[in-house]
Amino acid sequence: MQKLVIYNHGKDSIPWGEKTLQFADVAKHYGYAFESPDYREQLDPDKRAGQLLAMDLSGYDEIVLIGSSMGAYVATVASASIKPKGLFLLAPAFYLPGYRQTEFKPTAEEIRVFHGWRDDIVPPENAWRFCQSYRVRLNLYDTDHRMLSVMPQLSDEFSRFLAGLKGQAI
């Protein structure tokens, strides 16, 4: 069984930053291949979703999408077509000016959302609105938009998330 995790970075981030590397280590531990597309040339979130959808994913039986900020929007929009097993969203850039979609079809067996109370880029209320609308679990942390101060906790959460997809307890 071929399994893949795709990390979708945020607007001003890079494809292989600190968060990406930590999530890649967790994914590899569970037997997943790991990709992180480079979206830096494309500032339009919906065109980034198109870039994700253009990837050849035909060789994979199971896909998990991670998204941070704009990348969470991209992963959520693309999930309607990709139908991943899991959707793991960090400080999702939902309901912001310039983002075309305000109604989503988040499609995955498991969805988790993580947000910082002190996020001054995307208000935590936006994550709550999404989670309330789609009955998704919301995890709030005392951190800012980048969430780097809680990476150990997020890595643990991702490990539990992947273990749960496999039906394993850790």
CSV table of N, CA and C in Angstrom, one decimal:
chain,number,residue,atom,x,y,z
A,1,MET,N,0.8,-1.2,0.0
A,1,MET,CA,0.0,0.0,0.0
A,1,MET,C,0.9,1.2,0.0
A,2,GLN,N,0.7,2.1,-1.0
A,2,GLN,CA,1.5,3.3,-1.1
A,2,GLN,C,0.7,4.5,-0.4
A,3,LYS,N,1.4,5.1,0.5
A,3,LYS,CA,0.8,6.2,1.3
A,3,LYS,C,1.6,7.5,1.2
A,4,LEU,N,0.9,8.6,1.1
A,4,LEU,CA,1.5,9.9,0.9
A,4,LEU,C,1.0,11.0,1.8
A,5,VAL,N,1.8,11.8,2.4
A,5,VAL,CA,1.4,13.0,3.1
A,5,VAL,C,1.9,14.2,2.2
A,6,ILE,N,1.0,15.1,2.0
A,6,ILE,CA,1.4,16.3,1.2
A,6,ILE,C,1.2,17.5,2.1
A,7,TYR,N,2.4,18.2,2.4
A,7,TYR,CA,2.3,19.4,3.2
A,7,TYR,C,2.2,20.6,2.3
A,8,ASN,N,1.2,21.5,2.6
A,8,ASN,CA,0.9,22.7,1.8
A,8,ASN,C,1.3,23.9,2.7
A,9,HIS,N,2.3,24.6,2.3
A,9,HIS,CA,2.8,25.7,3.1
A,9,HIS,C,2.0,27.0,2.9
A,10,GLY,N,2.2,27.9,3.8
A,10,GLY,CA,1.5,29.2,3.8
A,10,GLY,C,2.0,30.2,2.8
A,11,LYS,N,1.3,31.3,2.7
A,11,LYS,CA,1.6,32.4,1.7
A,11,LYS,C,3.0,32.8,1.7
A,12,ASP,N,3.6,33.1,2.9
A,12,ASP,CA,4.9,33.6,3.0
A,12,ASP,C,5.9,32.6,3.5
A,13,SER,N,5.6,31.4,3.4
A,13,SER,CA,6.5,30.3,3.9
A,13,SER,C,7.2,29.6,2.8
A,14,ILE,N,8.0,28.7,3.1
A,14,ILE,CA,8.8,27.9,2.2
A,14,ILE,C,8.3,26.4,2.3
A,15,PRO,N,8.6,25.7,1.2
A,15,PRO,CA,8.1,24.3,1.2
A,15,PRO,C,8.8,23.4,2.2
A,16,TRP,N,10.0,23.6,2.5
A,16,TRP,CA,10.7,22.7,3.4
A,16,TRP,C,11.2,23.5,4.6
A,17,GLY,N,10.3,24.2,5.4
A,17,GLY,CA,10.7,24.9,6.6
A,17,GLY,C,10.7,24.0,7.8
A,18,GLU,N,10.8,24.6,8.9
A,18,GLU,CA,10.9,23.8,10.2
A,18,GLU,C,9.7,22.9,10.5
A,19,LYS,N,8.5,23.5,10.2
A,19,LYS,CA,7.3,22.7,10.4
A,19,LYS,C,7.3,21.5,9.5
A,20,THR,N,7.6,21.7,8.2
A,20,THR,CA,7.5,20.7,7.2
A,20,THR,C,8.4,19.5,7.6
A,21,LEU,N,9.7,19.9,8.0
A,21,LEU,CA,10.6,18.8,8.3
A,21,LEU,C,10.2,18.0,9.5
A,22,GLN,N,9.6,18.6,10.5
A,22,GLN,CA,9.1,17.8,11.7
A,22,GLN,C,7.9,16.9,11.3
A,23,PHE,N,7.0,17.4,10.5
A,23,PHE,CA,5.9,16.6,10.1
A,23,PHE,C,6.4,15.5,9.1
A,24,ALA,N,7.4,15.7,8.3
A,24,ALA,CA,7.9,14.7,7.4
A,24,ALA,C,8.5,13.6,8.3
A,25,ASP,N,9.2,13.9,9.4
A,25,ASP,CA,9.8,12.8,10.2
A,25,ASP,C,8.7,11.9,10.8
A,26,VAL,N,7.6,12.6,11.2
A,26,VAL,CA,6.5,11.8,11.8
A,26,VAL,C,5.9,10.9,10.7
A,27,ALA,N,5.6,11.5,9.5
A,27,ALA,CA,5.0,10.7,8.4
A,27,ALA,C,5.8,9.5,8.0
A,28,LYS,N,7.1,9.7,7.9
A,28,LYS,CA,8.0,8.6,7.5
A,28,LYS,C,8.0,7.5,8.6
A,29,HIS,N,7.9,7.9,9.8
A,29,HIS,CA,7.8,6.9,10.9
A,29,HIS,C,6.6,5.9,10.7
A,30,TYR,N,5.5,6.5,10.1
A,30,TYR,CA,4.3,5.7,9.8
A,30,TYR,C,4.3,5.1,8.4
A,31,GLY,N,5.4,5.2,7.7
A,31,GLY,CA,5.5,4.6,6.4
A,31,GLY,C,4.9,5.4,5.2
A,32,TYR,N,4.8,6.7,5.4
A,32,TYR,CA,4.3,7.6,4.4
A,32,TYR,C,5.4,8.2,3.6
A,33,ALA,N,5.3,8.3,2.3
A,33,ALA,CA,6.1,9.2,1.5
A,33,ALA,C,5.7,10.6,1.8
A,34,PHE,N,6.5,11.6,1.5
A,34,PHE,CA,6.2,13.0,1.9
A,34,PHE,C,6.6,13.9,0.8
A,35,GLU,N,5.6,14.8,0.5
A,35,GLU,CA,5.8,15.8,-0.6
A,35,GLU,C,5.5,17.2,0.0
A,36,SER,N,6.2,18.2,-0.5
A,36,SER,CA,5.8,19.6,-0.1
A,36,SER,C,6.0,20.4,-1.3
A,37,PRO,N,4.9,20.6,-2.1
A,37,PRO,CA,5.0,21.4,-3.3
A,37,PRO,C,5.4,22.9,-3.0
A,38,ASP,N,6.1,23.4,-4.0
A,38,ASP,CA,6.6,24.8,-3.9
A,38,ASP,C,5.6,25.7,-4.5
A,39,TYR,N,4.9,26.5,-3.7
A,39,TYR,CA,3.9,27.4,-4.1
A,39,TYR,C,4.3,28.9,-4.2
A,40,ARG,N,5.6,29.1,-3.9
A,40,ARG,CA,6.1,30.5,-3.7
A,40,ARG,C,5.8,31.4,-4.9
A,41,GLU,N,5.8,30.9,-6.1
A,41,GLU,CA,5.6,31.7,-7.3
A,41,GLU,C,4.1,32.1,-7.5
A,42,GLN,N,3.2,31.4,-6.8
A,42,GLN,CA,1.8,31.6,-6.9
A,42,GLN,C,1.1,32.2,-5.7
A,43,LEU,N,0.7,33.4,-5.7
A,43,LEU,CA,0.1,34.0,-4.5
A,43,LEU,C,-1.4,33.8,-4.4
A,44,ASP,N,-2.1,33.4,-5.6
A,44,ASP,CA,-3.5,33.2,-5.6
A,44,ASP,C,-3.8,31.8,-4.9
A,45,PRO,N,-4.6,31.8,-3.8
A,45,PRO,CA,-4.9,30.5,-3.1
A,45,PRO,C,-5.6,29.5,-4.0
A,46,ASP,N,-6.5,30.0,-4.9
A,46,ASP,CA,-7.3,29.0,-5.7
A,46,ASP,C,-6.4,28.5,-6.8
A,47,LYS,N,-5.4,29.3,-7.3
A,47,LYS,CA,-4.5,28.7,-8.3
A,47,LYS,C,-3.5,27.7,-7.6
A,48,ARG,N,-3.2,28.0,-6.3
A,48,ARG,CA,-2.4,27.0,-5.6
A,48,ARG,C,-3.2,25.7,-5.5
A,49,ALA,N,-4.5,25.8,-5.2
A,49,ALA,CA,-5.3,24.5,-5.1
A,49,ALA,C,-5.2,23.8,-6.5
A,50,GLY,N,-5.3,24.5,-7.6
A,50,GLY,CA,-5.1,23.9,-8.9
A,50,GLY,C,-3.8,23.3,-9.1
A,51,GLN,N,-2.7,23.9,-8.6
A,51,GLN,CA,-1.4,23.3,-8.6
A,51,GLN,C,-1.4,22.0,-7.9
A,52,LEU,N,-2.0,21.9,-6.7
A,52,LEU,CA,-2.1,20.7,-5.9
A,52,LEU,C,-2.8,19.6,-6.7
A,53,LEU,N,-4.0,20.0,-7.3
A,53,LEU,CA,-4.8,19.1,-8.0
A,53,LEU,C,-4.1,18.6,-9.3
A,54,ALA,N,-3.1,19.3,-9.8
A,54,ALA,CA,-2.4,18.9,-11.0
A,54,ALA,C,-1.4,17.8,-10.7
A,55,MET,N,-1.1,17.6,-9.4
A,55,MET,CA,-0.1,16.5,-9.1
A,55,MET,C,-0.6,15.1,-9.5
A,56,ASP,N,0.3,14.3,-9.9
A,56,ASP,CA,-0.1,12.9,-10.2
A,56,ASP,C,-0.1,12.1,-8.9
A,57,LEU,N,-1.3,11.8,-8.4
A,57,LEU,CA,-1.4,11.1,-7.2
A,57,LEU,C,-1.9,9.6,-7.4
A,58,SER,N,-1.9,9.2,-8.7
A,58,SER,CA,-2.5,7.9,-9.1
A,58,SER,C,-1.8,6.7,-8.4
A,59,GLY,N,-0.6,6.8,-8.0
A,59,GLY,CA,0.1,5.7,-7.5
A,59,GLY,C,-0.1,5.5,-6.0
A,60,TYR,N,-1.0,6.3,-5.4
A,60,TYR,CA,-1.1,6.2,-3.9
A,60,TYR,C,-2.5,5.7,-3.5
A,61,ASP,N,-2.5,4.8,-2.6
A,61,ASP,CA,-3.8,4.2,-2.0
A,61,ASP,C,-4.4,5.1,-0.9
A,62,GLU,N,-3.5,5.8,-0.2
A,62,GLU,CA,-3.9,6.7,0.9
A,62,GLU,C,-3.1,8.0,0.9
A,63,ILE,N,-3.9,9.1,1.0
A,63,ILE,CA,-3.3,10.4,1.0
A,63,ILE,C,-3.8,11.2,2.2
A,64,VAL,N,-2.8,11.9,2.8
A,64,VAL,CA,-3.1,12.8,3.9
A,64,VAL,C,-2.7,14.2,3.5
A,65,LEU,N,-3.5,15.2,3.7
A,65,LEU,CA,-3.1,16.5,3.4
A,65,LEU,C,-2.9,17.3,4.7
A,66,ILE,N,-1.8,18.0,4.8
A,66,ILE,CA,-1.5,19.0,5.8
A,66,ILE,C,-1.5,20.3,5.2
A,67,GLY,N,-2.1,21.3,5.9
A,67,GLY,CA,-2.0,22.7,5.3
A,67,GLY,C,-1.8,23.7,6.5
A,68,SER,N,-1.0,24.7,6.2
A,68,SER,CA,-0.7,25.7,7.2
A,68,SER,C,-1.2,27.1,6.5
A,69,SER,N,-2.1,27.8,7.2
A,69,SER,CA,-2.6,29.1,6.8
A,69,SER,C,-3.2,29.0,5.4
A,70,MET,N,-2.6,29.7,4.4
A,70,MET,CA,-3.1,29.6,3.0
A,70,MET,C,-3.1,28.1,2.6
A,71,GLY,N,-2.1,27.4,3.0
A,71,GLY,CA,-2.0,26.0,2.6
A,71,GLY,C,-3.1,25.2,3.2
A,72,ALA,N,-3.7,25.6,4.3
A,72,ALA,CA,-4.8,24.8,4.9
A,72,ALA,C,-6.1,25.1,4.0
A,73,TYR,N,-6.2,26.3,3.5
A,73,TYR,CA,-7.3,26.6,2.6
A,73,TYR,C,-7.1,25.8,1.3
A,74,VAL,N,-5.9,25.7,0.8
A,74,VAL,CA,-5.6,25.0,-0.4
A,74,VAL,C,-5.9,23.5,-0.2
A,75,ALA,N,-5.5,22.9,0.9
A,75,ALA,CA,-5.7,21.5,1.2
A,75,ALA,C,-7.2,21.2,1.3
A,76,THR,N,-8.0,22.1,1.9
A,76,THR,CA,-9.4,21.9,2.1
A,76,THR,C,-10.1,22.0,0.8
A,77,VAL,N,-9.8,23.0,0.0
A,77,VAL,CA,-10.5,23.1,-1.3
A,77,VAL,C,-10.2,21.9,-2.2
A,78,ALA,N,-8.9,21.5,-2.2
A,78,ALA,CA,-8.5,20.3,-3.0
A,78,ALA,C,-9.1,19.0,-2.4
A,79,SER,N,-9.4,19.0,-1.1
A,79,SER,CA,-9.9,17.7,-0.5
A,79,SER,C,-11.2,17.2,-1.2
A,80,ALA,N,-12.0,18.1,-1.7
A,80,ALA,CA,-13.2,17.7,-2.4
A,80,ALA,C,-12.9,16.8,-3.6
A,81,SER,N,-11.8,17.0,-4.2
A,81,SER,CA,-11.5,16.2,-5.4
A,81,SER,C,-10.5,15.0,-5.0
A,82,ILE,N,-9.6,15.3,-4.2
A,82,ILE,CA,-8.6,14.3,-3.8
A,82,ILE,C,-9.2,13.2,-2.9
A,83,LYS,N,-10.1,13.6,-2.0
A,83,LYS,CA,-10.7,12.7,-1.0
A,83,LYS,C,-9.7,12.0,-0.2
A,84,PRO,N,-8.8,12.8,0.5
A,84,PRO,CA,-7.8,12.2,1.3
A,84,PRO,C,-8.4,11.4,2.5
A,85,LYS,N,-7.5,10.6,3.1
A,85,LYS,CA,-7.9,9.9,4.3
A,85,LYS,C,-8.0,10.8,5.5
A,86,GLY,N,-7.0,11.8,5.5
A,86,GLY,CA,-7.0,12.7,6.6
A,86,GLY,C,-6.7,14.1,6.1
A,87,LEU,N,-7.2,15.1,6.9
A,87,LEU,CA,-7.0,16.5,6.6
A,87,LEU,C,-6.5,17.2,7.9
A,88,PHE,N,-5.3,17.7,8.0
A,88,PHE,CA,-4.7,18.2,9.2
A,88,PHE,C,-4.4,19.7,9.0
A,89,LEU,N,-5.1,20.6,9.6
A,89,LEU,CA,-5.1,22.0,9.2
A,89,LEU,C,-4.6,22.9,10.4
A,90,LEU,N,-3.6,23.7,10.0
A,90,LEU,CA,-3.0,24.6,11.0
A,90,LEU,C,-3.3,26.1,10.7
A,91,ALA,N,-3.9,26.8,11.6
A,91,ALA,CA,-4.2,28.2,11.4
A,91,ALA,C,-4.8,28.5,10.0
A,92,PRO,N,-5.9,27.8,9.7
A,92,PRO,CA,-6.4,27.8,8.3
A,92,PRO,C,-6.9,29.2,7.9
A,93,ALA,N,-6.5,29.6,6.8
A,93,ALA,CA,-6.9,31.0,6.2
A,93,ALA,C,-8.2,30.9,5.6
A,94,PHE,N,-9.3,30.8,6.4
A,94,PHE,CA,-10.6,30.7,5.9
A,94,PHE,C,-11.3,32.1,6.1
A,95,TYR,N,-12.2,32.4,5.2
A,95,TYR,CA,-13.1,33.6,5.3
A,95,TYR,C,-12.3,34.9,5.3
A,96,LEU,N,-11.3,34.9,4.5
A,96,LEU,CA,-10.4,36.1,4.4
A,96,LEU,C,-10.7,36.8,3.0
A,97,PRO,N,-10.5,38.1,3.0
A,97,PRO,CA,-10.7,38.9,1.7
A,97,PRO,C,-9.7,38.3,0.7
A,98,GLY,N,-10.2,38.1,-0.6
A,98,GLY,CA,-9.3,37.6,-1.7
A,98,GLY,C,-9.3,36.1,-1.8
A,99,TYR,N,-10.0,35.4,-0.9
A,99,TYR,CA,-10.1,34.0,-0.9
A,99,TYR,C,-11.5,33.7,-1.5
A,100,ARG,N,-11.6,33.1,-2.7
A,100,ARG,CA,-12.8,32.9,-3.4
A,100,ARG,C,-13.8,32.1,-2.6
A,101,GLN,N,-13.4,31.0,-2.1
A,101,GLN,CA,-14.4,30.1,-1.5
A,101,GLN,C,-14.7,30.4,0.0
A,102,THR,N,-15.9,30.5,0.3
A,102,THR,CA,-16.3,30.7,1.7
A,102,THR,C,-17.2,29.5,2.2
A,103,GLU,N,-17.6,28.7,1.2
A,103,GLU,CA,-18.3,27.5,1.5
A,103,GLU,C,-17.4,26.3,1.1
A,104,PHE,N,-17.2,25.3,1.9
A,104,PHE,CA,-16.3,24.3,1.6
A,104,PHE,C,-17.0,22.9,1.6
A,105,LYS,N,-16.3,22.0,1.0
A,105,LYS,CA,-16.7,20.6,1.0
A,105,LYS,C,-15.5,19.8,1.5
A,106,PRO,N,-15.2,20.0,2.8
A,106,PRO,CA,-14.0,19.3,3.4
A,106,PRO,C,-14.3,17.8,3.3
A,107,THR,N,-13.5,17.1,2.6
A,107,THR,CA,-13.7,15.7,2.3
A,107,THR,C,-12.6,14.8,2.8
A,108,ALA,N,-12.7,14.2,3.9
A,108,ALA,CA,-11.7,13.3,4.5
A,108,ALA,C,-12.4,12.5,5.6
A,109,GLU,N,-11.8,11.3,5.8
A,109,GLU,CA,-12.3,10.5,6.9
A,109,GLU,C,-12.1,11.1,8.3
A,110,GLU,N,-11.0,11.8,8.4
A,110,GLU,CA,-10.6,12.4,9.7
A,110,GLU,C,-10.1,13.9,9.4
A,111,ILE,N,-10.6,14.8,10.1
A,111,ILE,CA,-10.2,16.2,9.9
A,111,ILE,C,-9.9,16.8,11.3
A,112,ARG,N,-8.8,17.5,11.4
A,112,ARG,CA,-8.4,18.2,12.7
A,112,ARG,C,-8.0,19.6,12.3
A,113,VAL,N,-8.4,20.5,13.2
A,113,VAL,CA,-8.0,21.9,13.0
A,113,VAL,C,-7.3,22.4,14.3
A,114,PHE,N,-6.2,23.1,14.1
A,114,PHE,CA,-5.4,23.7,15.2
A,114,PHE,C,-5.2,25.2,14.9
A,115,HIS,N,-5.3,26.0,16.0
A,115,HIS,CA,-5.2,27.4,15.8
A,115,HIS,C,-4.6,28.0,17.0
A,116,GLY,N,-4.0,29.2,16.9
A,116,GLY,CA,-3.5,29.9,18.1
A,116,GLY,C,-4.4,31.0,18.5
A,117,TRP,N,-4.6,31.1,19.8
A,117,TRP,CA,-5.4,32.2,20.4
A,117,TRP,C,-4.8,33.6,20.0
A,118,ARG,N,-3.5,33.7,19.9
A,118,ARG,CA,-2.9,35.0,19.7
A,118,ARG,C,-2.6,35.2,18.2
A,119,ASP,N,-3.3,34.5,17.3
A,119,ASP,CA,-3.1,34.7,15.9
A,119,ASP,C,-3.6,36.1,15.4
A,120,ASP,N,-2.7,36.9,14.9
A,120,ASP,CA,-3.1,38.2,14.4
A,120,ASP,C,-3.2,38.3,12.9
A,121,ILE,N,-3.0,37.2,12.2
A,121,ILE,CA,-3.2,37.1,10.8
A,121,ILE,C,-4.5,36.6,10.4
A,122,VAL,N,-4.9,35.4,11.0
A,122,VAL,CA,-6.2,34.8,10.8
A,122,VAL,C,-6.9,34.7,12.1
A,123,PRO,N,-8.0,35.4,12.3
A,123,PRO,CA,-8.6,35.4,13.6
A,123,PRO,C,-9.1,33.9,14.0
A,124,PRO,N,-8.9,33.6,15.3
A,124,PRO,CA,-9.3,32.2,15.7
A,124,PRO,C,-10.8,32.0,15.5
A,125,GLU,N,-11.6,33.1,15.5
A,125,GLU,CA,-13.0,33.0,15.2
A,125,GLU,C,-13.3,32.3,13.9
A,126,ASN,N,-12.4,32.5,12.9
A,126,ASN,CA,-12.6,32.0,11.6
A,126,ASN,C,-12.5,30.4,11.6
A,127,ALA,N,-11.5,29.9,12.4
A,127,ALA,CA,-11.4,28.5,12.6
A,127,ALA,C,-12.6,27.9,13.3
A,128,TRP,N,-13.1,28.6,14.3
A,128,TRP,CA,-14.3,28.2,15.0
A,128,TRP,C,-15.5,28.1,14.1
A,129,ARG,N,-15.6,29.1,13.3
A,129,ARG,CA,-16.8,29.2,12.3
A,129,ARG,C,-16.7,28.0,11.4
A,130,PHE,N,-15.5,27.6,10.9
A,130,PHE,CA,-15.4,26.5,10.0
A,130,PHE,C,-15.7,25.2,10.8
A,131,CYS,N,-15.1,25.0,11.9
A,131,CYS,CA,-15.3,23.8,12.7
A,131,CYS,C,-16.8,23.6,13.1
A,132,GLN,N,-17.4,24.7,13.5
A,132,GLN,CA,-18.8,24.7,13.8
A,132,GLN,C,-19.7,24.3,12.6
A,133,SER,N,-19.4,24.8,11.5
A,133,SER,CA,-20.1,24.5,10.3
A,133,SER,C,-20.0,23.1,9.8
A,134,TYR,N,-18.8,22.5,10.0
A,134,TYR,CA,-18.5,21.2,9.4
A,134,TYR,C,-18.3,20.1,10.5
A,135,ARG,N,-18.6,20.5,11.8
A,135,ARG,CA,-18.5,19.6,12.9
A,135,ARG,C,-17.2,18.9,13.0
A,136,VAL,N,-16.2,19.8,13.0
A,136,VAL,CA,-14.8,19.3,13.1
A,136,VAL,C,-14.2,19.7,14.4
A,137,ARG,N,-13.3,18.9,15.0
A,137,ARG,CA,-12.7,19.2,16.2
A,137,ARG,C,-11.7,20.3,16.1
A,138,LEU,N,-11.7,21.3,17.0
A,138,LEU,CA,-10.8,22.4,17.0
A,138,LEU,C,-10.0,22.4,18.2
A,139,ASN,N,-8.7,22.5,18.0
A,139,ASN,CA,-7.7,22.5,19.1
A,139,ASN,C,-7.0,23.9,19.1
A,140,LEU,N,-7.2,24.6,20.2
A,140,LEU,CA,-6.7,26.0,20.4
A,140,LEU,C,-5.4,26.0,21.3
A,141,TYR,N,-4.4,26.7,20.9
A,141,TYR,CA,-3.2,26.8,21.7
A,141,TYR,C,-2.9,28.3,21.9
A,142,ASP,N,-2.1,28.5,23.0
A,142,ASP,CA,-1.7,29.8,23.4
A,142,ASP,C,-0.4,30.2,22.5
A,143,THR,N,-0.6,30.5,21.3
A,143,THR,CA,0.5,30.8,20.4
A,143,THR,C,0.0,31.7,19.3
A,144,ASP,N,1.0,32.1,18.4
A,144,ASP,CA,0.7,33.0,17.3
A,144,ASP,C,0.4,32.3,16.0
A,145,HIS,N,0.3,33.0,14.9
A,145,HIS,CA,-0.1,32.4,13.6
A,145,HIS,C,0.9,31.3,13.2
A,146,ARG,N,2.2,31.5,13.4
A,146,ARG,CA,3.1,30.5,12.9
A,146,ARG,C,3.1,29.2,13.6
A,147,MET,N,2.7,29.3,14.9
A,147,MET,CA,2.5,28.1,15.7
A,147,MET,C,3.8,27.3,16.1
A,148,LEU,N,5.0,28.0,15.8
A,148,LEU,CA,6.3,27.3,16.0
A,148,LEU,C,6.5,27.0,17.5
A,149,SER,N,6.0,27.8,18.4
A,149,SER,CA,6.2,27.6,19.8
A,149,SER,C,5.5,26.3,20.3
A,150,VAL,N,4.5,25.8,19.6
A,150,VAL,CA,3.8,24.5,20.0
A,150,VAL,C,4.1,23.4,19.0
A,151,MET,N,5.2,23.4,18.3
A,151,MET,CA,5.5,22.4,17.4
A,151,MET,C,5.7,21.0,18.0
A,152,PRO,N,6.3,20.9,19.2
A,152,PRO,CA,6.3,19.6,19.8
A,152,PRO,C,4.9,19.0,20.1
A,153,GLN,N,4.0,19.8,20.5
A,153,GLN,CA,2.6,19.4,20.7
A,153,GLN,C,1.9,19.0,19.3
A,154,LEU,N,2.2,19.8,18.3
A,154,LEU,CA,1.6,19.6,17.0
A,154,LEU,C,2.2,18.3,16.4
A,155,SER,N,3.5,18.0,16.6
A,155,SER,CA,4.1,16.8,16.1
A,155,SER,C,3.4,15.6,16.8
A,156,ASP,N,3.2,15.7,18.1
A,156,ASP,CA,2.5,14.6,18.9
A,156,ASP,C,1.1,14.4,18.3
A,157,GLU,N,0.4,15.5,18.1
A,157,GLU,CA,-1.0,15.4,17.6
A,157,GLU,C,-1.0,14.8,16.2
A,158,PHE,N,0.0,15.1,15.4
A,158,PHE,CA,0.1,14.5,14.0
A,158,PHE,C,0.4,13.0,14.1
A,159,SER,N,1.2,12.7,15.1
A,159,SER,CA,1.5,11.2,15.3
A,159,SER,C,0.3,10.5,15.7
A,160,ARG,N,-0.5,11.0,16.6
A,160,ARG,CA,-1.7,10.4,17.1
A,160,ARG,C,-2.7,10.3,15.9
A,161,PHE,N,-2.8,11.4,15.1
A,161,PHE,CA,-3.7,11.5,14.0
A,161,PHE,C,-3.4,10.3,13.0
A,162,LEU,N,-2.1,10.2,12.6
A,162,LEU,CA,-1.7,9.1,11.7
A,162,LEU,C,-2.0,7.7,12.3
A,163,ALA,N,-1.7,7.6,13.6
A,163,ALA,CA,-1.9,6.3,14.2
A,163,ALA,C,-3.4,6.0,14.2
A,164,GLY,N,-4.2,7.0,14.4
A,164,GLY,CA,-5.7,6.8,14.4
A,164,GLY,C,-6.2,6.4,13.1
A,165,LEU,N,-5.6,6.9,12.0
A,165,LEU,CA,-6.0,6.6,10.6
A,165,LEU,C,-5.7,5.1,10.4
A,166,LYS,N,-4.7,4.6,11.0
A,166,LYS,CA,-4.3,3.2,10.9
A,166,LYS,C,-5.1,2.3,11.9
A,167,GLY,N,-5.8,3.0,12.8
A,167,GLY,CA,-6.5,2.2,13.8
A,167,GLY,C,-5.6,1.7,14.9
A,168,GLN,N,-4.5,2.4,15.1
A,168,GLN,CA,-3.6,2.0,16.2
A,168,GLN,C,-3.7,3.1,17.3
A,169,ALA,N,-3.5,2.6,18.5
A,169,ALA,CA,-3.3,3.5,19.6
A,169,ALA,C,-1.8,3.7,19.9
A,170,ILE,N,-1.5,4.9,20.3
A,170,ILE,CA,-0.1,5.1,20.7
A,170,ILE,C,0.0,5.5,22.1
